[in-house]
């Protein structure tokens, strides 16, 4: 890996899965031949959401759960930008859960990399939407009573065209998933299993490592029902890989104004039309 995307000192705990994920992101971008100015990394709030601060690209750090609206807006304005959202399971599936579902329907061409440590790391270990039932935390002292959300299943059921899972402990696999997601034309989710060494003492590196396995080349990524069954496998065995893939029309081709291929930022605006519009509101 070269250092075109830089290496910064971080505030993450030693041993956190975030280190491997950011390394993989930099490698994936480099291997795809991207330069820092061509890329936007967006995030909400959390430990994973600090990623844009530790990588040399354009960055957006926004409100909790609001990384997707900003990311899709940036992509709509400038189709040439490679837009990657890197944020946590709480931020993406909890606070940002509504955006998660509805941006799948829009199918803007962005990649969404969720650092899924099954806990709220930044706020010191409360249960997140993907926390296992029974998980004891500082707040859920008798164990988490809620059932976990299955983000991979939700994404497939909501109509996402590219849905994958990887693990921060399998860097080669993760780089490949990131590259495929970035190259996919449309909304692409990679749910990335990641240990939080400080606050999730159950779903550790060893816990994931014992369970994960990579899908074989024979697995048919186009079969939606098979993909939903595969997505439901999350226990003693956890499949990694592209779980579902289907080509779909992207937002830019569906939208009349954008479908001419000229990025919004490069379009010429007629000042007379703008003046008329403004006058209508005065
Ligand atoms: C609207 C709102 N609710 C709650 C918080 C508090 N908060 C900040 S980060 C966070 C959890 C982040 O968890 P996750 O997205 O899983 O990321 P991690 O820190 O584990 O990487 C919470 C609950 C907040 N800042 N804003
Ligand atoms: S609290 Fe957890 S998620 Fe946050 S930096 Fe430490 S190990 Fe990583």
PDB file of C-alpha atoms and ligand atoms in Angstrom:
ATOM      1  CA  UNK A   1       0.000   0.000   0.000  1.00  0.00           C
ATOM      2  CA  UNK A   2       1.330   3.455  -0.883  1.00  0.00           C
ATOM      3  CA  UNK A   3       0.499   6.435   1.315  1.00  0.00           C
ATOM      4  CA  UNK A   4      -1.518   8.583  -1.113  1.00  0.00           C
ATOM      5  CA  UNK A   5      -4.474   8.399   1.262  1.00  0.00           C
ATOM      6  CA  UNK A   6      -2.202   9.165   4.282  1.00  0.00           C
ATOM      7  CA  UNK A   7      -1.806   7.675   7.715  1.00  0.00           C
ATOM      8  CA  UNK A   8      -2.986   9.725  10.679  1.00  0.00           C
ATOM      9  CA  UNK A   9      -2.822   9.147  14.401  1.00  0.00           C
ATOM     10  CA  UNK A  10      -6.237   7.923  15.552  1.00  0.00           C
ATOM     11  CA  UNK A  11      -8.234   7.966  18.786  1.00  0.00           C
ATOM     12  CA  UNK A  12      -9.243   4.300  18.391  1.00  0.00           C
ATOM     13  CA  UNK A  13      -8.355   1.681  21.039  1.00  0.00           C
ATOM     14  CA  UNK A  14      -5.415  -0.592  20.204  1.00  0.00           C
ATOM     15  CA  UNK A  15      -6.862  -3.807  18.722  1.00  0.00           C
ATOM     16  CA  UNK A  16     -10.041  -2.171  17.361  1.00  0.00           C
ATOM     17  CA  UNK A  17     -11.315  -3.571  14.050  1.00  0.00           C
ATOM     18  CA  UNK A  18     -11.526  -0.030  12.632  1.00  0.00           C
ATOM     19  CA  UNK A  19      -7.768  -0.075  11.864  1.00  0.00           C
ATOM     20  CA  UNK A  20      -8.054  -2.987   9.443  1.00  0.00           C
ATOM     21  CA  UNK A  21     -11.161  -1.474   7.832  1.00  0.00           C
ATOM     22  CA  UNK A  22      -9.531   1.886   7.102  1.00  0.00           C
ATOM     23  CA  UNK A  23      -6.404   0.138   5.779  1.00  0.00           C
ATOM     24  CA  UNK A  24      -8.597  -1.930   3.455  1.00  0.00           C
ATOM     25  CA  UNK A  25     -10.467   1.178   2.319  1.00  0.00           C
ATOM     26  CA  UNK A  26      -7.208   2.930   1.411  1.00  0.00           C
ATOM     27  CA  UNK A  27      -5.904  -0.146  -0.408  1.00  0.00           C
ATOM     28  CA  UNK A  28      -9.183  -0.655  -2.273  1.00  0.00           C
ATOM     29  CA  UNK A  29      -9.201   2.985  -3.444  1.00  0.00           C
ATOM     30  CA  UNK A  30      -5.561   2.759  -4.497  1.00  0.00           C
ATOM     31  CA  UNK A  31      -6.027  -0.507  -6.332  1.00  0.00           C
ATOM     32  CA  UNK A  32      -8.972   1.029  -8.190  1.00  0.00           C
ATOM     33  CA  UNK A  33      -6.660   3.872  -9.255  1.00  0.00           C
ATOM     34  CA  UNK A  34      -8.617   6.596  -7.428  1.00  0.00           C
ATOM     35  CA  UNK A  35      -6.933   9.790  -6.343  1.00  0.00           C
ATOM     36  CA  UNK A  36      -7.928  11.519  -3.059  1.00  0.00           C
ATOM     37  CA  UNK A  37      -9.629  14.419  -4.855  1.00  0.00           C
ATOM     38  CA  UNK A  38     -11.982  12.042  -6.700  1.00  0.00           C
ATOM     39  CA  UNK A  39     -13.327  10.511  -3.490  1.00  0.00           C
ATOM     40  CA  UNK A  40     -15.771  11.610  -0.780  1.00  0.00           C
ATOM     41  CA  UNK A  41     -15.897   9.657   2.484  1.00  0.00           C
ATOM     42  CA  UNK A  42     -19.005  10.486   4.520  1.00  0.00           C
ATOM     43  CA  UNK A  43     -20.018   9.479   8.042  1.00  0.00           C
ATOM     44  CA  UNK A  44     -22.370  10.292  10.897  1.00  0.00           C
ATOM     45  CA  UNK A  45     -21.260  10.029  14.532  1.00  0.00           C
ATOM     46  CA  UNK A  46     -19.454   7.222  16.352  1.00  0.00           C
ATOM     47  CA  UNK A  47     -16.052   5.502  16.437  1.00  0.00           C
ATOM     48  CA  UNK A  48     -16.448   4.133  12.902  1.00  0.00           C
ATOM     49  CA  UNK A  49     -17.757   7.538  11.873  1.00  0.00           C
ATOM     50  CA  UNK A  50     -14.343   9.064  12.613  1.00  0.00           C
ATOM     51  CA  UNK A  51     -13.052   7.356   9.452  1.00  0.00           C
ATOM     52  CA  UNK A  52     -13.300  10.490   7.220  1.00  0.00           C
ATOM     53  CA  UNK A  53     -11.037  12.277   9.701  1.00  0.00           C
ATOM     54  CA  UNK A  54      -8.272   9.708   9.220  1.00  0.00           C
ATOM     55  CA  UNK A  55      -8.149   9.490   5.452  1.00  0.00           C
ATOM     56  CA  UNK A  56      -6.953  12.007   2.895  1.00  0.00           C
ATOM     57  CA  UNK A  57     -10.079  12.455   0.743  1.00  0.00           C
ATOM     58  CA  UNK A  58     -12.978  14.906   0.621  1.00  0.00           C
ATOM     59  CA  UNK A  59     -14.890  14.375   3.845  1.00  0.00           C
ATOM     60  CA  UNK A  60     -18.343  14.848   5.307  1.00  0.00           C
ATOM     61  CA  UNK A  61     -18.942  14.387   9.027  1.00  0.00           C
ATOM     62  CA  UNK A  62     -22.573  15.001   9.843  1.00  0.00           C
ATOM     63  CA  UNK A  63     -25.322  14.484  12.343  1.00  0.00           C
ATOM     64  CA  UNK A  64     -25.950  11.063  13.838  1.00  0.00           C
ATOM     65  CA  UNK A  65     -27.488   8.772  11.202  1.00  0.00           C
ATOM     66  CA  UNK A  66     -27.481  11.466   8.514  1.00  0.00           C
ATOM     67  CA  UNK A  67     -24.485  10.361   6.466  1.00  0.00           C
ATOM     68  CA  UNK A  68     -26.549   8.791   3.686  1.00  0.00           C
ATOM     69  CA  UNK A  69     -28.614  11.906   2.758  1.00  0.00           C
ATOM     70  CA  UNK A  70     -25.422  13.968   2.522  1.00  0.00           C
ATOM     71  CA  UNK A  71     -23.635  11.266   0.546  1.00  0.00           C
ATOM     72  CA  UNK A  72     -26.454  10.812  -1.973  1.00  0.00           C
ATOM     73  CA  UNK A  73     -26.815  14.596  -2.338  1.00  0.00           C
ATOM     74  CA  UNK A  74     -23.101  14.919  -3.128  1.00  0.00           C
ATOM     75  CA  UNK A  75     -23.299  12.123  -5.684  1.00  0.00           C
ATOM     76  CA  UNK A  76     -26.418  13.616  -7.294  1.00  0.00           C
ATOM     77  CA  UNK A  77     -24.625  16.961  -7.617  1.00  0.00           C
ATOM     78  CA  UNK A  78     -21.422  15.439  -8.957  1.00  0.00           C
ATOM     79  CA  UNK A  79     -21.746  12.079 -10.622  1.00  0.00           C
ATOM     80  CA  UNK A  80     -17.972  11.923 -11.161  1.00  0.00           C
ATOM     81  CA  UNK A  81     -17.270  11.656  -7.432  1.00  0.00           C
ATOM     82  CA  UNK A  82     -16.662   8.232  -5.853  1.00  0.00           C
ATOM     83  CA  UNK A  83     -18.853   8.392  -2.757  1.00  0.00           C
ATOM     84  CA  UNK A  84     -18.251   6.027   0.151  1.00  0.00           C
ATOM     85  CA  UNK A  85     -20.109   6.060   3.472  1.00  0.00           C
ATOM     86  CA  UNK A  86     -18.130   4.553   6.353  1.00  0.00           C
ATOM     87  CA  UNK A  87     -20.013   4.493   9.604  1.00  0.00           C
ATOM     88  CA  UNK A  88     -21.266   2.274  12.456  1.00  0.00           C
ATOM     89  CA  UNK A  89     -24.129  -0.184  12.927  1.00  0.00           C
ATOM     90  CA  UNK A  90     -25.835   2.175  15.404  1.00  0.00           C
ATOM     91  CA  UNK A  91     -25.445   5.157  13.099  1.00  0.00           C
ATOM     92  CA  UNK A  92     -26.536   3.263   9.959  1.00  0.00           C
ATOM     93  CA  UNK A  93     -29.242   0.920  11.206  1.00  0.00           C
ATOM     94  CA  UNK A  94     -30.474   2.743  14.345  1.00  0.00           C
ATOM     95  CA  UNK A  95     -30.396   6.547  14.147  1.00  0.00           C
ATOM     96  CA  UNK A  96     -30.084   6.355  10.341  1.00  0.00           C
ATOM     97  CA  UNK A  97     -32.388   3.367   9.856  1.00  0.00           C
ATOM     98  CA  UNK A  98     -34.988   5.324   7.917  1.00  0.00           C
ATOM     99  CA  UNK A  99     -32.342   6.655   5.513  1.00  0.00           C
ATOM    100  CA  UNK A 100     -30.879   3.153   5.163  1.00  0.00           C
ATOM    101  CA  UNK A 101     -34.160   1.765   3.828  1.00  0.00           C
ATOM    102  CA  UNK A 102     -35.262   4.696   1.701  1.00  0.00           C
ATOM    103  CA  UNK A 103     -31.916   5.313   0.025  1.00  0.00           C
ATOM    104  CA  UNK A 104     -31.913   1.697  -1.086  1.00  0.00           C
ATOM    105  CA  UNK A 105     -35.117   2.542  -3.003  1.00  0.00           C
ATOM    106  CA  UNK A 106     -33.504   5.584  -4.672  1.00  0.00           C
ATOM    107  CA  UNK A 107     -30.493   3.544  -5.818  1.00  0.00           C
ATOM    108  CA  UNK A 108     -27.990   6.399  -5.976  1.00  0.00           C
ATOM    109  CA  UNK A 109     -24.561   5.059  -6.974  1.00  0.00           C
ATOM    110  CA  UNK A 110     -22.766   5.079  -3.609  1.00  0.00           C
ATOM    111  CA  UNK A 111     -21.089   2.440  -1.403  1.00  0.00           C
ATOM    112  CA  UNK A 112     -22.135   2.008   2.212  1.00  0.00           C
ATOM    113  CA  UNK A 113     -19.549   0.290   4.438  1.00  0.00           C
ATOM    114  CA  UNK A 114     -20.994  -0.418   7.875  1.00  0.00           C
ATOM    115  CA  UNK A 115     -18.493  -1.166  10.649  1.00  0.00           C
ATOM    116  CA  UNK A 116     -20.750  -3.639  12.475  1.00  0.00           C
ATOM    117  CA  UNK A 117     -19.383  -4.297  15.971  1.00  0.00           C
ATOM    118  CA  UNK A 118     -22.858  -5.106  17.360  1.00  0.00           C
ATOM    119  CA  UNK A 119     -22.512  -2.362  20.015  1.00  0.00           C
ATOM    120  CA  UNK A 120     -22.429   1.413  20.469  1.00  0.00           C
ATOM    121  CA  UNK A 121     -18.662   1.890  20.840  1.00  0.00           C
ATOM    122  CA  UNK A 122     -18.328   5.669  21.160  1.00  0.00           C
ATOM    123  CA  UNK A 123     -20.866   6.015  23.978  1.00  0.00           C
ATOM    124  CA  UNK A 124     -19.254   3.188  25.957  1.00  0.00           C
ATOM    125  CA  UNK A 125     -21.095   0.031  25.041  1.00  0.00           C
ATOM    126  CA  UNK A 126     -24.897   0.239  25.010  1.00  0.00           C
ATOM    127  CA  UNK A 127     -26.804  -2.295  22.877  1.00  0.00           C
ATOM    128  CA  UNK A 128     -27.055  -1.363  19.180  1.00  0.00           C
ATOM    129  CA  UNK A 129     -29.669  -2.566  16.646  1.00  0.00           C
ATOM    130  CA  UNK A 130     -27.478  -5.574  15.789  1.00  0.00           C
ATOM    131  CA  UNK A 131     -26.602  -6.550  19.401  1.00  0.00           C
ATOM    132  CA  UNK A 132     -27.449 -10.157  20.195  1.00  0.00           C
ATOM    133  CA  UNK A 133     -30.417 -10.864  22.419  1.00  0.00           C
ATOM    134  CA  UNK A 134     -29.163 -11.458  25.966  1.00  0.00           C
ATOM    135  CA  UNK A 135     -25.966  -9.407  25.536  1.00  0.00           C
ATOM    136  CA  UNK A 136     -25.098  -7.874  28.902  1.00  0.00           C
ATOM    137  CA  UNK A 137     -23.940  -4.260  28.697  1.00  0.00           C
ATOM    138  CA  UNK A 138     -23.448  -1.413  31.144  1.00  0.00           C
ATOM    139  CA  UNK A 139     -27.056  -0.326  30.473  1.00  0.00           C
ATOM    140  CA  UNK A 140     -28.689  -3.672  29.607  1.00  0.00           C
ATOM    141  CA  UNK A 141     -27.441  -5.167  32.882  1.00  0.00           C
ATOM    142  CA  UNK A 142     -29.864  -8.106  32.737  1.00  0.00           C
ATOM    143  CA  UNK A 143     -29.126  -8.705  29.063  1.00  0.00           C
ATOM    144  CA  UNK A 144     -30.496  -7.094  25.902  1.00  0.00           C
ATOM    145  CA  UNK A 145     -34.167  -8.092  25.638  1.00  0.00           C
ATOM    146  CA  UNK A 146     -34.575  -7.053  21.975  1.00  0.00           C
ATOM    147  CA  UNK A 147     -34.035  -9.243  18.936  1.00  0.00           C
ATOM    148  CA  UNK A 148     -31.255  -8.073  16.581  1.00  0.00           C
ATOM    149  CA  UNK A 149     -31.959  -6.487  13.213  1.00  0.00           C
ATOM    150  CA  UNK A 150     -30.562  -8.461  10.276  1.00  0.00           C
ATOM    151  CA  UNK A 151     -29.187  -5.690   8.012  1.00  0.00           C
ATOM    152  CA  UNK A 152     -28.247  -8.003   5.152  1.00  0.00           C
ATOM    153  CA  UNK A 153     -31.757  -9.453   5.030  1.00  0.00           C
ATOM    154  CA  UNK A 154     -33.364  -6.000   5.345  1.00  0.00           C
ATOM    155  CA  UNK A 155     -31.228  -4.656   2.485  1.00  0.00           C
ATOM    156  CA  UNK A 156     -32.094  -7.549   0.160  1.00  0.00           C
ATOM    157  CA  UNK A 157     -35.793  -7.369   1.074  1.00  0.00           C
ATOM    158  CA  UNK A 158     -35.804  -3.585   0.512  1.00  0.00           C
ATOM    159  CA  UNK A 159     -34.496  -4.008  -3.032  1.00  0.00           C
ATOM    160  CA  UNK A 160     -30.749  -3.329  -2.772  1.00  0.00           C
ATOM    161  CA  UNK A 161     -28.892  -4.526  -5.867  1.00  0.00           C
ATOM    162  CA  UNK A 162     -25.558  -5.262  -4.151  1.00  0.00           C
ATOM    163  CA  UNK A 163     -25.412  -6.719  -0.659  1.00  0.00           C
ATOM    164  CA  UNK A 164     -22.263  -8.227   0.836  1.00  0.00           C
ATOM    165  CA  UNK A 165     -20.778  -9.156   4.176  1.00  0.00           C
ATOM    166  CA  UNK A 166     -17.123  -9.236   5.191  1.00  0.00           C
ATOM    167  CA  UNK A 167     -14.963  -9.297   8.336  1.00  0.00           C
ATOM    168  CA  UNK A 168     -12.199  -6.929   9.447  1.00  0.00           C
ATOM    169  CA  UNK A 169     -10.092 -10.018  10.240  1.00  0.00           C
ATOM    170  CA  UNK A 170     -10.057 -11.075   6.538  1.00  0.00           C
ATOM    171  CA  UNK A 171      -8.365  -8.121   4.893  1.00  0.00           C
ATOM    172  CA  UNK A 172      -7.932  -9.658   1.418  1.00  0.00           C
ATOM    173  CA  UNK A 173     -11.623 -10.539   1.352  1.00  0.00           C
ATOM    174  CA  UNK A 174     -12.669  -7.125   2.637  1.00  0.00           C
ATOM    175  CA  UNK A 175     -10.595  -5.275   0.014  1.00  0.00           C
ATOM    176  CA  UNK A 176     -12.220  -7.377  -2.709  1.00  0.00           C
ATOM    177  CA  UNK A 177     -15.736  -6.679  -1.354  1.00  0.00           C
ATOM    178  CA  UNK A 178     -14.982  -2.935  -1.155  1.00  0.00           C
ATOM    179  CA  UNK A 179     -13.685  -2.857  -4.717  1.00  0.00           C
ATOM    180  CA  UNK A 180     -16.709  -4.722  -6.033  1.00  0.00           C
ATOM    181  CA  UNK A 181     -19.078  -2.431  -4.111  1.00  0.00           C
ATOM    182  CA  UNK A 182     -17.360   0.734  -5.408  1.00  0.00           C
ATOM    183  CA  UNK A 183     -17.439  -0.599  -8.976  1.00  0.00           C
ATOM    184  CA  UNK A 184     -21.119  -1.610  -8.705  1.00  0.00           C
ATOM    185  CA  UNK A 185     -23.414   0.921 -10.403  1.00  0.00           C
ATOM    186  CA  UNK A 186     -25.961   1.700  -7.666  1.00  0.00           C
ATOM    187  CA  UNK A 187     -26.357   1.534  -3.900  1.00  0.00           C
ATOM    188  CA  UNK A 188     -24.016  -1.142  -2.509  1.00  0.00           C
ATOM    189  CA  UNK A 189     -23.962  -2.316   1.101  1.00  0.00           C
ATOM    190  CA  UNK A 190     -21.036  -4.118   2.745  1.00  0.00           C
ATOM    191  CA  UNK A 191     -21.825  -5.099   6.329  1.00  0.00           C
ATOM    192  CA  UNK A 192     -18.378  -5.491   7.930  1.00  0.00           C
ATOM    193  CA  UNK A 193     -18.114  -7.550  11.111  1.00  0.00           C
ATOM    194  CA  UNK A 194     -15.695  -5.800  13.420  1.00  0.00           C
ATOM    195  CA  UNK A 195     -14.641  -6.479  17.019  1.00  0.00           C
ATOM    196  CA  UNK A 196     -14.984  -3.696  19.596  1.00  0.00           C
ATOM    197  CA  UNK A 197     -12.313  -4.854  22.025  1.00  0.00           C
ATOM    198  CA  UNK A 198     -13.366  -2.434  24.762  1.00  0.00           C
ATOM    199  CA  UNK A 199     -17.132  -2.891  25.017  1.00  0.00           C
ATOM    200  CA  UNK A 200     -18.258  -6.073  23.265  1.00  0.00           C
ATOM    201  CA  UNK A 201     -16.625  -8.948  25.097  1.00  0.00           C
ATOM    202  CA  UNK A 202     -18.836 -11.579  23.388  1.00  0.00           C
ATOM    203  CA  UNK A 203     -18.515 -10.865  19.640  1.00  0.00           C
ATOM    204  CA  UNK A 204     -14.726 -10.808  19.700  1.00  0.00           C
ATOM    205  CA  UNK A 205     -12.200 -11.416  16.913  1.00  0.00           C
ATOM    206  CA  UNK A 206     -12.117 -15.099  17.967  1.00  0.00           C
ATOM    207  CA  UNK A 207     -15.938 -15.347  18.045  1.00  0.00           C
ATOM    208  CA  UNK A 208     -16.216 -14.056  14.471  1.00  0.00           C
ATOM    209  CA  UNK A 209     -13.146 -15.901  13.221  1.00  0.00           C
ATOM    210  CA  UNK A 210     -14.514 -19.268  14.392  1.00  0.00           C
ATOM    211  CA  UNK A 211     -17.826 -18.721  12.595  1.00  0.00           C
ATOM    212  CA  UNK A 212     -17.133 -16.896   9.323  1.00  0.00           C
ATOM    213  CA  UNK A 213     -16.638 -18.750   6.042  1.00  0.00           C
ATOM    214  CA  UNK A 214     -16.281 -17.463   2.481  1.00  0.00           C
ATOM    215  CA  UNK A 215     -18.969 -18.298  -0.084  1.00  0.00           C
ATOM    216  CA  UNK A 216     -17.726 -20.516  -2.912  1.00  0.00           C
ATOM    217  CA  UNK A 217     -17.576 -19.435  -6.563  1.00  0.00           C
ATOM    218  CA  UNK A 218     -20.519 -21.753  -7.249  1.00  0.00           C
ATOM    219  CA  UNK A 219     -22.858 -19.665  -5.078  1.00  0.00           C
ATOM    220  CA  UNK A 220     -25.465 -17.962  -7.315  1.00  0.00           C
ATOM    221  CA  UNK A 221     -25.550 -14.274  -6.307  1.00  0.00           C
ATOM    222  CA  UNK A 222     -28.539 -13.612  -8.609  1.00  0.00           C
ATOM    223  CA  UNK A 223     -31.005 -15.908  -6.797  1.00  0.00           C
ATOM    224  CA  UNK A 224     -32.937 -13.607  -4.438  1.00  0.00           C
ATOM    225  CA  UNK A 225     -34.692 -16.302  -2.404  1.00  0.00           C
ATOM    226  CA  UNK A 226     -31.416 -18.204  -1.938  1.00  0.00           C
ATOM    227  CA  UNK A 227     -29.793 -14.905  -0.938  1.00  0.00           C
ATOM    228  CA  UNK A 228     -32.464 -14.254   1.696  1.00  0.00           C
ATOM    229  CA  UNK A 229     -31.917 -17.741   3.109  1.00  0.00           C
ATOM    230  CA  UNK A 230     -28.164 -17.111   3.106  1.00  0.00           C
ATOM    231  CA  UNK A 231     -28.698 -13.770   4.858  1.00  0.00           C
ATOM    232  CA  UNK A 232     -30.570 -15.552   7.640  1.00  0.00           C
ATOM    233  CA  UNK A 233     -27.477 -17.633   8.424  1.00  0.00           C
ATOM    234  CA  UNK A 234     -25.983 -15.800  11.383  1.00  0.00           C
ATOM    235  CA  UNK A 235     -25.012 -18.088  14.245  1.00  0.00           C
ATOM    236  CA  UNK A 236     -22.561 -20.959  14.373  1.00  0.00           C
ATOM    237  CA  UNK A 237     -21.854 -20.253  10.723  1.00  0.00           C
ATOM    238  CA  UNK A 238     -21.708 -16.781   9.143  1.00  0.00           C
ATOM    239  CA  UNK A 239     -21.309 -16.500   5.344  1.00  0.00           C
ATOM    240  CA  UNK A 240     -18.988 -13.852   3.899  1.00  0.00           C
ATOM    241  CA  UNK A 241     -19.090 -12.603   0.316  1.00  0.00           C
ATOM    242  CA  UNK A 242     -21.476 -11.042  -2.171  1.00  0.00           C
ATOM    243  CA  UNK A 243     -24.767 -12.436  -0.932  1.00  0.00           C
ATOM    244  CA  UNK A 244     -26.963 -10.767  -3.550  1.00  0.00           C
ATOM    245  CA  UNK A 245     -26.234  -8.921  -6.787  1.00  0.00           C
ATOM    246  CA  UNK A 246     -28.532  -7.625  -9.485  1.00  0.00           C
ATOM    247  CA  UNK A 247     -28.092  -4.860 -12.083  1.00  0.00           C
ATOM    248  CA  UNK A 248     -30.677  -2.095 -11.613  1.00  0.00           C
ATOM    249  CA  UNK A 249     -31.278   1.388 -13.108  1.00  0.00           C
ATOM    250  CA  UNK A 250     -29.436   4.001 -11.044  1.00  0.00           C
ATOM    251  CA  UNK A 251     -30.948   7.274  -9.833  1.00  0.00           C
ATOM    252  CA  UNK A 252     -29.018   9.349 -12.391  1.00  0.00           C
ATOM    253  CA  UNK A 253     -30.559   7.419 -15.278  1.00  0.00           C
ATOM    254  CA  UNK A 254     -34.083   7.475 -13.809  1.00  0.00           C
ATOM    255  CA  UNK A 255     -34.092  11.223 -13.114  1.00  0.00           C
ATOM    256  CA  UNK A 256     -34.942  13.410 -16.170  1.00  0.00           C
ATOM    257  CA  UNK A 257     -32.716  16.341 -15.184  1.00  0.00           C
ATOM    258  CA  UNK A 258     -29.663  14.171 -14.549  1.00  0.00           C
ATOM    259  CA  UNK A 259     -30.032  11.611 -17.303  1.00  0.00           C
ATOM    260  CA  UNK A 260     -28.201  13.790 -19.902  1.00  0.00           C
ATOM    261  CA  UNK A 261     -24.960  12.802 -18.125  1.00  0.00           C
ATOM    262  CA  UNK A 262     -23.904  16.394 -17.298  1.00  0.00           C
ATOM    263  CA  UNK A 263     -23.157  16.564 -13.550  1.00  0.00           C
ATOM    264  CA  UNK A 264     -25.391  19.083 -11.743  1.00  0.00           C
ATOM    265  CA  UNK A 265     -22.300  21.080 -10.688  1.00  0.00           C
ATOM    266  CA  UNK A 266     -21.364  21.614 -14.372  1.00  0.00           C
ATOM    267  CA  UNK A 267     -24.821  22.614 -15.604  1.00  0.00           C
ATOM    268  CA  UNK A 268     -25.259  26.223 -16.721  1.00  0.00           C
ATOM    269  CA  UNK A 269     -27.986  28.077 -14.850  1.00  0.00           C
ATOM    270  CA  UNK A 270     -30.058  30.743 -16.601  1.00  0.00           C
ATOM    271  CA  UNK A 271     -29.983  33.792 -14.239  1.00  0.00           C
ATOM    272  CA  UNK A 272     -33.305  35.048 -15.607  1.00  0.00           C
ATOM    273  CA  UNK A 273     -35.065  31.841 -14.617  1.00  0.00           C
ATOM    274  CA  UNK A 274     -33.470  31.994 -11.145  1.00  0.00           C
ATOM    275  CA  UNK A 275     -34.503  35.658 -10.731  1.00  0.00           C
ATOM    276  CA  UNK A 276     -38.086  34.820 -11.705  1.00  0.00           C
ATOM    277  CA  UNK A 277     -38.143  31.957  -9.240  1.00  0.00           C
ATOM    278  CA  UNK A 278     -36.750  34.121  -6.440  1.00  0.00           C
ATOM    279  CA  UNK A 279     -39.284  36.866  -7.154  1.00  0.00           C
ATOM    280  CA  UNK A 280     -42.110  34.364  -6.798  1.00  0.00           C
ATOM    281  CA  UNK A 281     -41.064  33.834  -3.183  1.00  0.00           C
ATOM    282  CA  UNK A 282     -40.548  37.490  -2.200  1.00  0.00           C
TER     283      UNK A 282
HETATM  284  C1  LIG B   1     -29.403  11.830  17.931  1.00  0.00           C
HETATM  285  C2  LIG B   1     -28.276  11.250  18.765  1.00  0.00           C
HETATM  286  N1  LIG B   1     -28.534  10.162  19.522  1.00  0.00           N
HETATM  287  C3  LIG B   1     -27.545   9.605  20.245  1.00  0.00           C
HETATM  288  C4  LIG B   1     -26.290  10.146  20.243  1.00  0.00           C
HETATM  289  C5  LIG B   1     -25.214   9.516  21.083  1.00  0.00           C
HETATM  290  N2  LIG B   1     -24.327   8.655  20.293  1.00  0.00           N
HETATM  291  C6  LIG B   1     -23.177   9.127  19.760  1.00  0.00           C
HETATM  292  S1  LIG B   1     -22.274   7.909  18.995  1.00  0.00           S
HETATM  293  C7  LIG B   1     -23.448   6.760  19.411  1.00  0.00           C
HETATM  294  C8  LIG B   1     -23.275   5.315  19.075  1.00  0.00           C
HETATM  295  C9  LIG B   1     -22.516   5.024  17.835  1.00  0.00           C
HETATM  296  O1  LIG B   1     -22.546   3.646  17.633  1.00  0.00           O
HETATM  297  P1  LIG B   1     -22.183   3.002  16.274  1.00  0.00           P
HETATM  298  O2  LIG B   1     -22.809   3.736  15.152  1.00  0.00           O
HETATM  299  O3  LIG B   1     -22.504   1.551  16.355  1.00  0.00           O
HETATM  300  O4  LIG B   1     -20.641   3.269  16.111  1.00  0.00           O
HETATM  301  P2  LIG B   1     -19.340   2.808  16.917  1.00  0.00           P
HETATM  302  O5  LIG B   1     -19.059   3.912  17.894  1.00  0.00           O
HETATM  303  O6  LIG B   1     -19.629   1.490  17.576  1.00  0.00           O
HETATM  304  O7  LIG B   1     -18.314   2.696  15.840  1.00  0.00           O
HETATM  305  C10 LIG B   1     -24.519   7.322  20.119  1.00  0.00           C
HETATM  306  C11 LIG B   1     -25.673   6.571  20.616  1.00  0.00           C
HETATM  307  C12 LIG B   1     -26.044  11.273  19.444  1.00  0.00           C
HETATM  308  N3  LIG B   1     -24.828  11.804  19.341  1.00  0.00           N
HETATM  309  N4  LIG B   1     -27.052  11.810  18.717  1.00  0.00           N
HETATM  310  S1  LIG B   2     -14.522   1.616  21.865  1.00  0.00           S
HETATM  311 FE1  LIG B   2     -14.644  -0.175  20.546  1.00  0.00          FE
HETATM  312  S2  LIG B   2     -15.207   0.613  18.518  1.00  0.00           S
HETATM  313 FE2  LIG B   2     -14.436   2.335  19.746  1.00  0.00          FE
HETATM  314  S3  LIG B   2     -12.268   2.492  19.220  1.00  0.00           S
HETATM  315 FE3  LIG B   2     -12.455   1.248  21.079  1.00  0.00          FE
HETATM  316  S4  LIG B   2     -12.523  -0.857  20.329  1.00  0.00           S
HETATM  317 FE4  LIG B   2     -12.974   0.465  18.586  1.00  0.00          FE
END
